[in-house]
Short mmCIF file of C-alpha atoms in Angstrom, two decimals:
data_model
loop_
_atom_site.label_atom_id
_atom_site.label_comp_id
_atom_site.label_asym_id
_atom_site.label_seq_id
_atom_site.Cartn_x
_atom_site.Cartn_y
_atom_site.Cartn_z
CA MET A 3 0.00 0.00 0.00
CA PRO A 4 1.61 3.29 -0.99
CA GLY A 5 1.27 5.96 1.63
CA GLN A 6 2.42 9.44 2.40
CA TRP A 7 6.03 8.20 2.74
CA GLY A 8 6.10 5.76 -0.16
CA PRO A 9 5.56 2.02 -0.47
CA ALA A 10 5.62 -0.10 2.66
CA PRO A 11 8.91 -1.84 3.33
CA ALA A 12 9.04 -5.58 3.76
CA VAL A 13 8.05 -6.83 7.19
CA HIS A 14 9.95 -9.70 8.76
CA PRO A 15 9.08 -11.67 11.89
CA PRO A 16 10.88 -10.62 15.10
CA SER A 17 14.34 -12.04 15.54
CA PRO A 18 14.71 -15.39 17.30
CA GLY A 19 16.73 -13.59 20.00
CA ALA A 20 13.82 -11.28 20.74
CA ASN A 21 11.50 -14.26 20.90
CA ARG A 22 13.77 -16.11 23.34
CA ALA A 23 13.97 -13.02 25.55
CA LEU A 24 10.17 -12.65 25.41
CA THR A 25 10.67 -9.07 24.30
CA PRO A 26 7.55 -7.72 22.63
CA CYS A 27 7.87 -5.28 19.79
CA GLN A 28 5.39 -2.81 18.38
CA VAL A 29 4.85 -2.72 14.65
CA ARG A 30 2.91 0.24 13.31
CA ARG A 31 1.69 1.82 10.13
CA ALA A 32 2.63 5.49 10.28
CA ASP A 33 0.88 6.63 7.11
CA THR A 34 -2.32 7.36 9.03
CA THR A 35 -0.65 10.27 10.82
CA GLY A 36 -3.00 13.25 10.79
CA TYR A 37 -5.66 11.70 8.55
CA GLY A 38 -8.28 14.28 7.57
CA GLU A 39 -5.85 17.14 8.14
CA GLN A 40 -2.53 15.97 6.69
CA GLY A 41 -2.48 15.61 2.92
CA GLY A 42 -1.74 12.08 1.75
CA ALA A 43 -2.48 10.44 5.09
CA ALA A 44 -4.12 7.03 4.87
CA SER A 45 -7.37 6.08 6.55
CA LEU A 46 -7.55 3.32 9.16
CA ASP A 47 -9.32 1.20 6.55
CA GLU A 48 -6.32 1.60 4.23
CA ALA A 49 -4.02 0.74 7.13
CA VAL A 50 -5.91 -2.52 7.65
CA ASP A 51 -5.32 -3.31 3.96
CA TYR A 52 -1.60 -2.99 4.73
CA TRP A 53 -1.84 -5.27 7.79
CA LEU A 54 -3.55 -7.88 5.64
CA GLU A 55 -0.72 -7.62 3.08
CA VAL A 56 1.93 -8.39 5.73
CA ALA A 57 -0.11 -10.95 7.69
CA GLY A 58 2.21 -13.81 6.76
CA ALA A 59 5.12 -12.21 8.59
CA LEU A 60 3.09 -11.50 11.73
CA LYS A 61 0.85 -14.50 12.24
CA GLY A 62 2.38 -16.92 14.72
CA GLN A 63 4.15 -14.02 16.44
CA GLU A 64 1.26 -13.05 18.71
CA LYS A 65 3.35 -13.37 21.89
CA TYR A 66 5.97 -10.97 20.54
CA VAL A 67 4.20 -8.44 18.31
CA ILE A 68 1.86 -5.60 19.23
CA ALA A 69 0.13 -4.27 16.11
CA ASN A 70 -0.50 -0.52 16.23
CA LEU A 71 -3.42 0.00 13.82
CA GLY A 72 -2.24 3.42 12.70
CA ASN A 73 -0.03 6.11 14.14
CA GLU A 74 -1.73 9.34 15.22
CA PRO A 75 -4.91 8.91 13.18
CA TYR A 76 -6.89 12.03 12.57
CA GLY A 77 -5.57 15.50 13.03
CA ASN A 78 -7.48 18.23 14.81
CA THR A 79 -9.76 19.23 11.93
CA GLY A 80 -11.01 18.00 8.61
CA TYR A 81 -13.47 15.21 9.36
CA THR A 82 -17.04 15.08 10.51
CA GLY A 83 -16.15 14.27 14.11
CA TYR A 84 -15.29 17.92 14.65
CA THR A 85 -18.40 19.52 13.22
CA GLY A 86 -20.17 19.15 16.54
CA ASN A 87 -23.15 17.50 14.84
CA THR A 88 -22.09 13.88 14.51
CA GLY A 89 -21.13 12.86 18.02
CA TYR A 90 -17.52 12.27 16.96
CA THR A 91 -18.46 9.10 15.13
CA ASP A 92 -15.58 8.87 12.63
CA TRP A 93 -12.80 7.77 14.99
CA THR A 94 -15.04 5.32 16.81
CA ARG A 95 -16.63 3.85 13.68
CA ASP A 96 -13.32 3.57 11.84
CA THR A 97 -11.51 2.03 14.82
CA VAL A 98 -14.29 -0.49 15.50
CA ASN A 99 -14.27 -1.46 11.80
CA ALA A 100 -10.47 -1.80 11.74
CA VAL A 101 -10.42 -4.03 14.82
CA GLY A 102 -13.23 -6.14 13.41
CA ARG A 103 -11.55 -6.61 10.04
CA LEU A 104 -8.27 -7.66 11.63
CA ARG A 105 -9.91 -10.12 14.02
CA ALA A 106 -11.98 -11.59 11.16
CA ALA A 107 -8.74 -12.07 9.19
CA GLY A 108 -7.21 -14.09 12.03
CA PHE A 109 -5.08 -11.46 13.75
CA HIS A 110 -4.91 -12.35 17.46
CA HIS A 111 -2.18 -9.90 18.44
CA ILE A 112 -2.55 -7.15 20.98
CA LEU A 113 -4.01 -4.30 18.93
CA MET A 114 -2.88 -0.80 19.85
CA VAL A 115 -5.27 2.05 19.08
CA ASP A 116 -4.03 5.65 19.01
CA ALA A 117 -6.23 8.56 20.03
CA PRO A 118 -7.30 11.12 17.44
CA ASN A 119 -5.98 14.70 17.58
CA TRP A 120 -2.48 13.59 16.51
CA SER A 121 -2.87 11.08 19.39
CA GLN A 122 -3.17 13.88 21.92
CA GLY A 123 -6.75 12.91 22.79
CA TRP A 124 -7.69 16.44 23.84
CA SER A 125 -11.22 16.07 22.44
CA HIS A 126 -11.91 13.06 24.73
CA ILE A 127 -13.20 11.06 21.75
CA MET A 128 -11.12 8.03 22.68
CA ARG A 129 -11.85 8.35 26.39
CA ASP A 130 -15.59 8.54 25.79
CA ASN A 131 -15.74 5.81 23.15
CA ALA A 132 -13.12 3.29 24.31
CA PRO A 133 -15.83 0.97 25.73
CA ALA A 134 -17.35 0.61 22.25
CA VAL A 135 -13.95 -0.31 20.81
CA VAL A 136 -13.28 -2.86 23.55
CA ALA A 137 -16.76 -4.36 23.11
CA SER A 138 -16.11 -4.77 19.37
CA ASP A 139 -12.90 -6.74 19.92
CA SER A 140 -13.74 -10.45 19.91
CA ASP A 141 -10.36 -11.17 21.58
CA ARG A 142 -10.75 -8.37 24.17
CA ASN A 143 -7.09 -7.61 23.57
CA THR A 144 -6.97 -3.90 22.70
CA VAL A 145 -4.79 -1.26 24.34
CA PHE A 146 -5.13 2.49 23.94
CA SER A 147 -2.35 4.98 23.29
CA ILE A 148 -2.07 8.71 23.89
CA HIS A 149 1.08 10.60 22.88
CA MET A 150 2.10 13.08 25.55
CA TYR A 151 4.02 15.80 23.76
CA GLY A 152 3.36 19.51 23.82
CA VAL A 153 1.79 21.32 20.89
#
């Protein structure tokens, strides 16, 4: 899947040394950064397409790989969640759909979900809608991520 930084590189399973040490690693798709505000950013749906492309390298590595659905999805403007009239449905709907697609495709990894607002979460969309995301995960194996940097 081409993205804002070019085609995805090859993904290889974690090294045997990492597996022996039981060291988990996070793999993420960064092309979702700022979706709706940043030109060329991929949607979470497009990120799932990428995860499905690299599934062969990740399946069987569930003890060692945390799959971050998409880095810093959604900026601060530019999608219907910020119009005030939709109840901030985009992030929730898109995240629930992404988790569902991955689980249906046989992904049983820990799934990491970043907050909107460049993962700052200032709008409380993730906080208020996390229960819906957890409820949609058939494995009940989702973690939530907020990036704590100043803007």
